[in-house]
Amino acid sequence: MLLDDISALTNVGSLLSPQHEIVAPYDIEVTDSHAVGYRALGLSNGIRNAALAEFNPDYAAQSRVHVINGMGVTLGDSVIGLTALTAIKAQFPRISFTIYRPAHAPGYVKRLYELAAPLLGSIVDLPVKLDAITYKELGVDLGNHLFWPKFASLPMIDFFLDAMGIKADEVQAIDKRNHWLQKLALPRPQTLKGDYVLLCPTASTPVRSIPASMHKDFVEALWQRYRLPIAGFGAIDHMLYTDVTSRAPDTADFLAWIKHAAYLVTPDTAAVHIAAGFDIPTTAFFTTIAPDLRVRDYPHCKAVSLPVPELEGIQASNRASDVERVERAYRALRIDTDFSGFA
């Protein structure tokens, strides 16, 4: 069945073009293209898609696994999705993954896959011909996972494991903590002298961000609590704060700043997952999703859930009324020297 533009962009899986190429819906969206003649990839050529049909592959019999349209176009989803692959590879070391990626994904996300490639296999930009993935090798489609029903109901690592045909309880909690990041070759950041606390206040959407009006209060509370210099990303008018944005021009630099922090404070962003990979003590704030769906397996993370029930389950919003609700919830925390959120 042919898809229209809307159904193509929300399809539960990747797309198949009239030229029999596998295409990422994201690439159609960001290039403002039309899905003329496109249909759902579905289960073509024996490709698996857990949103359409459960499967239980024999990974012990595989040497090459094709991961189609994995693992999203955000940094946080990608960190956790790649954790699922490293957990599989830990059990089946002979497997090499070929990961097919949206060609127009943000550059800083592409860079993460470049860093991870030596640990997992190879990275290929979409589109690719359907027959590039043969029946003899396992192909798994994770396309458009944001629209899969389980994505909103499972802890994210469990979701990605399930999407790869793995039961989450068959993977130890320690293998769900993104420790593969410790194997990456990262630069030494242009750090401050000595230890520092890192503040990453801005998420990809305002409803998950720490409001800008609170940033200065957070810096002061962190200084009172730790008596260490505060570094972060973005300008904040406080004499004990240093904006290190210009010192992190690459994803590898961003990872390194988190790796070497004495403590991290962040809302629901990629930073919390990166910190877990390096066992960095963290306080993380959640406004739109239950913390257990994101940080259940992170023993060094103190999760603070703000009561904003009107925003439960919202992926993104910049509506003034929603942002005001978030700001009121943060204000109610009474940020001061005794703030209990900082462990």
Short mmCIF file of C-alpha atoms in Angstrom, two decimals:
data_model
loop_
_atom_site.label_atom_id
_atom_site.label_comp_id
_atom_site.label_asym_id
_atom_site.label_seq_id
_atom_site.Cartn_x
_atom_site.Cartn_y
_atom_site.Cartn_z
CA MET A 1 0.00 0.00 0.00
CA LEU A 2 1.36 3.40 -0.96
CA LEU A 3 1.76 5.99 1.80
CA ASP A 4 0.91 9.66 1.81
CA ASP A 5 3.29 12.23 3.32
CA ILE A 6 1.83 12.07 6.81
CA SER A 7 1.65 8.29 7.08
CA ALA A 8 5.18 8.01 5.68
CA LEU A 9 6.60 10.30 8.37
CA THR A 10 4.80 8.44 11.17
CA ASN A 11 5.28 4.94 9.79
CA VAL A 12 6.32 2.36 12.37
CA GLY A 13 9.53 1.46 10.61
CA SER A 14 11.59 2.51 7.63
CA LEU A 15 10.36 3.19 4.09
CA LEU A 16 10.85 1.59 0.69
CA SER A 17 11.17 3.93 -2.28
CA PRO A 18 9.90 3.26 -5.81
CA GLN A 19 13.53 2.44 -6.67
CA HIS A 20 13.54 -0.31 -3.98
CA GLU A 21 15.80 1.66 -1.70
CA ILE A 22 15.47 1.65 2.09
CA VAL A 23 14.86 5.24 3.20
CA ALA A 24 14.71 6.92 6.61
CA PRO A 25 11.48 8.89 7.20
CA TYR A 26 13.63 11.48 8.99
CA ASP A 27 15.56 12.20 5.79
CA ILE A 28 12.31 12.86 3.93
CA GLU A 29 11.12 15.15 6.69
CA VAL A 30 14.24 17.30 7.04
CA THR A 31 14.72 17.67 3.27
CA ASP A 32 11.05 18.67 2.88
CA SER A 33 10.59 15.93 0.28
CA HIS A 34 7.37 14.18 -0.68
CA ALA A 35 6.86 10.44 -0.20
CA VAL A 36 5.48 9.88 -3.68
CA GLY A 37 5.38 6.16 -4.46
CA TYR A 38 6.77 5.15 -1.06
CA ARG A 39 5.51 2.25 1.00
CA ALA A 40 6.40 0.78 4.36
CA LEU A 41 9.50 -1.40 4.39
CA GLY A 42 7.54 -3.76 6.63
CA LEU A 43 8.96 -7.29 6.71
CA SER A 44 10.40 -7.20 3.19
CA ASN A 45 13.22 -9.62 2.44
CA GLY A 46 12.79 -11.25 5.83
CA ILE A 47 13.73 -8.06 7.68
CA ARG A 48 12.57 -8.11 11.31
CA ASN A 49 10.58 -5.32 12.92
CA ALA A 50 9.52 -5.93 16.52
CA ALA A 51 6.74 -3.33 16.26
CA LEU A 52 5.10 -5.47 13.58
CA ALA A 53 5.96 -8.99 14.76
CA GLU A 54 7.94 -10.28 17.72
CA PHE A 55 11.05 -12.27 16.89
CA ASN A 56 13.72 -14.17 18.78
CA PRO A 57 16.86 -14.41 16.65
CA ASP A 58 19.62 -16.94 17.20
CA TYR A 59 22.47 -14.49 17.63
CA ALA A 60 24.90 -17.33 18.25
CA ALA A 61 24.47 -18.29 14.61
CA GLN A 62 25.08 -14.76 13.29
CA SER A 63 28.33 -13.18 12.23
CA ARG A 64 26.86 -10.04 10.65
CA VAL A 65 23.72 -8.19 11.72
CA HIS A 66 22.17 -5.33 9.77
CA VAL A 67 20.59 -2.65 11.99
CA ILE A 68 18.37 -0.53 9.77
CA ASN A 69 17.64 3.07 10.71
CA GLY A 70 19.06 2.64 14.21
CA MET A 71 19.30 4.23 16.72
CA GLY A 72 17.51 7.50 16.18
CA VAL A 73 18.70 11.04 15.54
CA THR A 74 19.21 12.30 19.10
CA LEU A 75 22.32 11.86 21.18
CA GLY A 76 20.58 10.31 24.20
CA ASP A 77 18.62 7.72 22.21
CA SER A 78 21.78 6.86 20.31
CA VAL A 79 23.86 6.32 23.46
CA ILE A 80 21.26 3.91 24.86
CA GLY A 81 20.57 2.21 21.53
CA LEU A 82 24.27 1.54 21.07
CA THR A 83 24.34 0.15 24.61
CA ALA A 84 21.83 -2.46 23.47
CA LEU A 85 24.17 -3.46 20.63
CA THR A 86 27.21 -3.64 22.90
CA ALA A 87 25.20 -5.84 25.30
CA ILE A 88 24.47 -8.23 22.43
CA LYS A 89 28.09 -8.18 21.30
CA ALA A 90 29.26 -8.92 24.87
CA GLN A 91 27.32 -12.19 24.69
CA PHE A 92 28.16 -12.93 21.05
CA PRO A 93 31.61 -11.43 20.34
CA ARG A 94 31.85 -12.69 16.76
CA ILE A 95 28.97 -10.48 15.62
CA SER A 96 29.74 -7.41 13.53
CA PHE A 97 26.99 -4.84 13.12
CA THR A 98 26.32 -2.77 10.03
CA ILE A 99 24.27 0.22 11.19
CA TYR A 100 22.33 2.08 8.51
CA ARG A 101 21.78 5.69 9.52
CA PRO A 102 19.72 8.66 8.33
CA ALA A 103 22.03 10.64 6.09
CA HIS A 104 20.77 13.97 7.40
CA ALA A 105 21.10 13.24 11.13
CA PRO A 106 22.74 16.09 13.08
CA GLY A 107 26.51 16.16 12.77
CA TYR A 108 27.12 15.81 16.51
CA VAL A 109 25.03 12.62 16.51
CA LYS A 110 26.84 11.26 13.45
CA ARG A 111 30.08 11.83 15.30
CA LEU A 112 28.99 9.51 18.12
CA TYR A 113 28.56 6.68 15.62
CA GLU A 114 31.98 7.36 14.17
CA LEU A 115 33.45 7.05 17.65
CA ALA A 116 31.50 3.84 18.33
CA ALA A 117 32.18 2.14 14.99
CA PRO A 118 35.47 0.44 16.01
CA LEU A 119 33.59 -1.30 18.84
CA LEU A 120 30.66 -2.53 16.77
CA GLY A 121 31.28 -2.71 13.03
CA SER A 122 30.49 -0.20 10.31
CA ILE A 123 28.20 2.77 9.71
CA VAL A 124 26.41 3.28 6.37
CA ASP A 125 24.26 6.22 5.31
CA LEU A 126 20.77 5.58 3.98
CA PRO A 127 19.37 5.09 1.42
CA VAL A 128 20.61 1.64 0.41
CA LYS A 129 19.19 -0.90 -1.99
CA LEU A 130 16.87 -3.42 -0.38
CA ASP A 131 18.83 -6.32 -1.84
CA ALA A 132 21.96 -5.13 0.01
CA ILE A 133 20.51 -6.99 2.99
CA THR A 134 20.30 -10.65 2.10
CA TYR A 135 18.05 -13.34 3.51
CA LYS A 136 21.16 -15.13 4.78
CA GLU A 137 21.97 -12.36 7.27
CA LEU A 138 19.81 -10.95 10.04
CA GLY A 139 18.29 -7.56 9.27
CA VAL A 140 16.48 -5.61 12.01
CA ASP A 141 14.51 -2.42 11.31
CA LEU A 142 14.32 0.19 14.09
CA GLY A 143 13.06 2.98 11.87
CA ASN A 144 10.95 5.77 13.37
CA HIS A 145 11.12 4.18 16.82
CA LEU A 146 9.61 7.31 18.40
CA PHE A 147 6.24 6.17 17.01
CA TRP A 148 6.44 2.61 18.36
CA PRO A 149 3.94 2.03 21.20
CA LYS A 150 6.52 0.42 23.48
CA PHE A 151 8.84 3.43 23.27
CA ALA A 152 6.54 5.38 25.59
CA SER A 153 6.01 2.55 28.07
CA LEU A 154 9.34 0.76 28.54
CA PRO A 155 12.64 1.94 30.02
CA MET A 156 14.57 3.03 26.98
CA ILE A 157 17.27 0.36 27.22
CA ASP A 158 14.60 -2.33 27.54
CA PHE A 159 12.88 -0.89 24.49
CA PHE A 160 16.00 -1.11 22.35
CA LEU A 161 16.80 -4.62 23.54
CA ASP A 162 13.23 -5.68 22.75
CA ALA A 163 13.52 -4.07 19.32
CA MET A 164 16.59 -6.26 18.72
CA GLY A 165 14.68 -9.39 19.79
CA ILE A 166 16.34 -9.67 23.21
CA LYS A 167 14.44 -10.07 26.48
CA ALA A 168 15.52 -7.27 28.78
CA ASP A 169 15.81 -9.52 31.84
CA GLU A 170 18.42 -11.60 30.00
CA VAL A 171 20.84 -8.65 30.16
CA GLN A 172 22.49 -7.75 33.46
CA ALA A 173 21.87 -4.29 34.88
CA ILE A 174 25.57 -3.44 34.67
CA ASP A 175 25.43 -4.00 30.90
CA LYS A 176 22.66 -1.38 30.67
CA ARG A 177 24.79 1.47 32.02
CA ASN A 178 26.48 2.68 28.83
CA HIS A 179 29.95 1.62 30.00
CA TRP A 180 31.01 1.14 26.38
CA LEU A 181 31.68 4.88 26.42
CA GLN A 182 34.73 4.19 28.60
CA LYS A 183 36.36 2.44 25.63
CA LEU A 184 36.25 5.47 23.37
CA ALA A 185 39.37 7.41 22.51
CA LEU A 186 38.56 10.86 23.87
CA PRO A 187 40.65 14.02 24.13
CA ARG A 188 41.61 15.48 27.45
CA PRO A 189 39.31 18.50 27.82
CA GLN A 190 40.67 22.00 28.31
CA THR A 191 39.50 21.74 31.88
CA LEU A 192 39.48 24.15 34.71
CA LYS A 193 42.25 23.73 37.25
CA GLY A 194 41.34 20.86 39.55
CA ASP A 195 37.89 19.36 40.03
CA TYR A 196 34.72 21.01 38.74
CA VAL A 197 30.96 20.52 38.81
CA LEU A 198 29.32 20.40 35.39
CA LEU A 199 25.91 21.97 34.75
CA CYS A 200 24.10 20.98 31.54
CA PRO A 201 20.80 22.86 31.95
CA THR A 202 19.36 22.82 28.43
CA ALA A 203 17.56 19.89 26.83
CA SER A 204 16.36 19.66 23.23
CA THR A 205 12.98 21.09 24.26
CA PRO A 206 12.00 23.75 26.84
CA VAL A 207 9.66 21.46 28.79
CA ARG A 208 12.61 19.23 29.69
CA SER A 209 15.08 22.06 30.31
CA ILE A 210 16.00 23.85 33.52
CA PRO A 211 14.44 27.32 33.01
CA ALA A 212 16.96 30.02 32.17
CA SER A 213 15.65 32.11 35.06
CA MET A 214 16.91 29.40 37.43
CA HIS A 215 20.42 28.93 36.03
CA LYS A 216 22.10 31.50 38.28
CA ASP A 217 20.35 30.04 41.33
CA PHE A 218 21.58 26.58 40.40
CA VAL A 219 25.16 27.79 40.08
CA GLU A 220 25.01 29.44 43.50
CA ALA A 221 23.45 26.35 45.11
CA LEU A 222 26.11 24.11 43.55
CA TRP A 223 28.89 26.40 44.77
CA GLN A 224 27.48 26.41 48.29
CA ARG A 225 27.15 22.63 48.22
CA TYR A 226 30.51 21.63 46.68
CA ARG A 227 32.81 24.65 46.88
CA LEU A 228 34.13 23.78 43.43
CA PRO A 229 34.20 25.80 40.21
CA ILE A 230 31.06 25.35 38.09
CA ALA A 231 31.44 24.70 34.36
CA GLY A 232 28.64 24.38 31.86
CA PHE A 233 27.26 24.95 28.40
CA GLY A 234 25.63 28.32 27.83
CA ALA A 235 26.10 31.79 29.28
CA ILE A 236 25.22 32.30 32.97
CA ASP A 237 26.01 35.52 34.80
CA HIS A 238 27.83 34.23 37.88
CA MET A 239 31.46 34.89 38.84
CA LEU A 240 32.09 31.26 39.76
CA TYR A 241 30.71 29.86 36.50
CA THR A 242 32.62 29.19 33.28
CA ASP A 243 30.90 28.65 29.95
CA VAL A 244 32.94 25.93 28.23
CA THR A 245 30.87 25.71 25.04
CA SER A 246 33.77 26.96 22.92
CA ARG A 247 36.02 24.31 24.48
CA ALA A 248 33.76 21.49 23.28
CA PRO A 249 33.64 21.85 19.49
CA ASP A 250 33.17 18.12 18.91
CA THR A 251 31.03 15.35 20.40
CA ALA A 252 34.21 13.73 21.70
CA ASP A 253 35.00 16.92 23.64
CA PHE A 254 31.46 17.02 25.09
CA LEU A 255 31.83 13.42 26.27
CA ALA A 256 35.23 14.24 27.79
CA TRP A 257 33.88 17.18 29.79
CA ILE A 258 31.31 14.86 31.37
CA LYS A 259 33.86 12.08 31.88
CA HIS A 260 36.15 14.30 33.95
CA ALA A 261 33.50 16.10 36.03
CA ALA A 262 33.34 15.59 39.77
CA TYR A 263 29.56 15.94 39.62
CA LEU A 264 26.90 16.55 36.97
CA VAL A 265 23.57 18.37 37.21
CA THR A 266 21.20 18.08 34.25
CA PRO A 267 17.59 17.69 33.26
CA ASP A 268 16.41 14.78 31.08
CA THR A 269 19.14 15.03 28.43
CA ALA A 270 21.84 12.92 26.81
CA ALA A 271 24.24 14.12 29.51
CA VAL A 272 22.62 11.89 32.15
CA HIS A 273 23.21 8.79 30.01
CA ILE A 274 26.77 9.79 29.21
CA ALA A 275 27.50 10.38 32.90
CA ALA A 276 26.17 6.91 33.72
CA GLY A 277 28.63 5.47 31.22
CA PHE A 278 31.51 7.02 33.18
CA ASP A 279 29.98 6.42 36.65
CA ILE A 280 29.82 10.17 37.34
CA PRO A 281 27.59 11.14 40.30
CA THR A 282 24.60 12.97 38.90
CA THR A 283 21.42 14.79 39.87
CA ALA A 284 18.86 14.67 37.05
CA PHE A 285 15.52 16.48 36.89
CA PHE A 286 12.45 15.06 35.13
CA THR A 287 9.30 16.95 34.17
CA THR A 288 7.51 14.97 31.44
CA ILE A 289 8.48 11.34 31.98
CA ALA A 290 8.92 8.95 34.90
CA PRO A 291 12.61 8.75 35.86
CA ASP A 292 12.55 4.93 35.91
CA LEU A 293 11.96 4.98 32.16
CA ARG A 294 15.33 6.69 31.73
CA VAL A 295 17.66 6.17 34.73
CA ARG A 296 16.46 2.98 36.44
CA ASP A 297 19.82 1.25 35.96
CA TYR A 298 22.07 4.16 36.97
CA PRO A 299 23.16 3.71 40.62
CA HIS A 300 25.08 7.01 40.70
CA CYS A 301 22.11 9.10 39.56
CA LYS A 302 19.76 10.85 41.96
CA ALA A 303 16.52 11.47 40.06
CA VAL A 304 14.27 14.38 41.01
CA SER A 305 10.77 14.17 39.56
CA LEU A 306 8.97 17.50 39.38
CA PRO A 307 5.18 17.38 39.70
CA VAL A 308 3.90 18.62 36.34
CA PRO A 309 1.09 16.12 35.61
CA GLU A 310 -0.28 18.22 32.74
CA LEU A 311 2.92 17.52 30.78
CA GLU A 312 3.17 13.78 31.41
CA GLY A 313 4.28 11.94 28.29
CA ILE A 314 4.88 15.08 26.21
CA GLN A 315 7.97 14.62 24.06
CA ALA A 316 8.49 18.27 23.22
CA SER A 317 6.85 21.68 23.70
CA ASN A 318 7.77 25.33 23.70
CA ARG A 319 4.28 26.62 24.43
CA ALA A 320 4.37 29.48 26.90
CA SER A 321 1.82 27.83 29.21
CA ASP A 322 3.84 24.61 29.35
CA VAL A 323 7.11 26.45 29.99
CA GLU A 324 5.42 28.43 32.77
CA ARG A 325 4.29 25.18 34.44
CA VAL A 326 7.85 23.87 34.35
CA GLU A 327 9.22 27.10 35.82
CA ARG A 328 6.68 27.03 38.66
CA ALA A 329 7.67 23.45 39.45
CA TYR A 330 11.35 24.39 39.65
CA ARG A 331 10.60 27.45 41.77
CA ALA A 332 8.73 25.23 44.22
CA LEU A 333 11.97 23.31 44.85
CA ARG A 334 13.27 26.29 46.83
CA ILE A 335 16.75 26.31 45.35
CA ASP A 336 19.06 27.31 48.18
CA THR A 337 22.07 26.07 50.12
CA ASP A 338 20.04 23.26 51.68
CA PHE A 339 18.53 22.04 48.42
CA SER A 340 18.20 18.26 48.85
CA GLY A 341 18.31 17.54 45.14
CA PHE A 342 22.10 17.67 45.08
CA ALA A 343 23.26 14.41 46.62
#
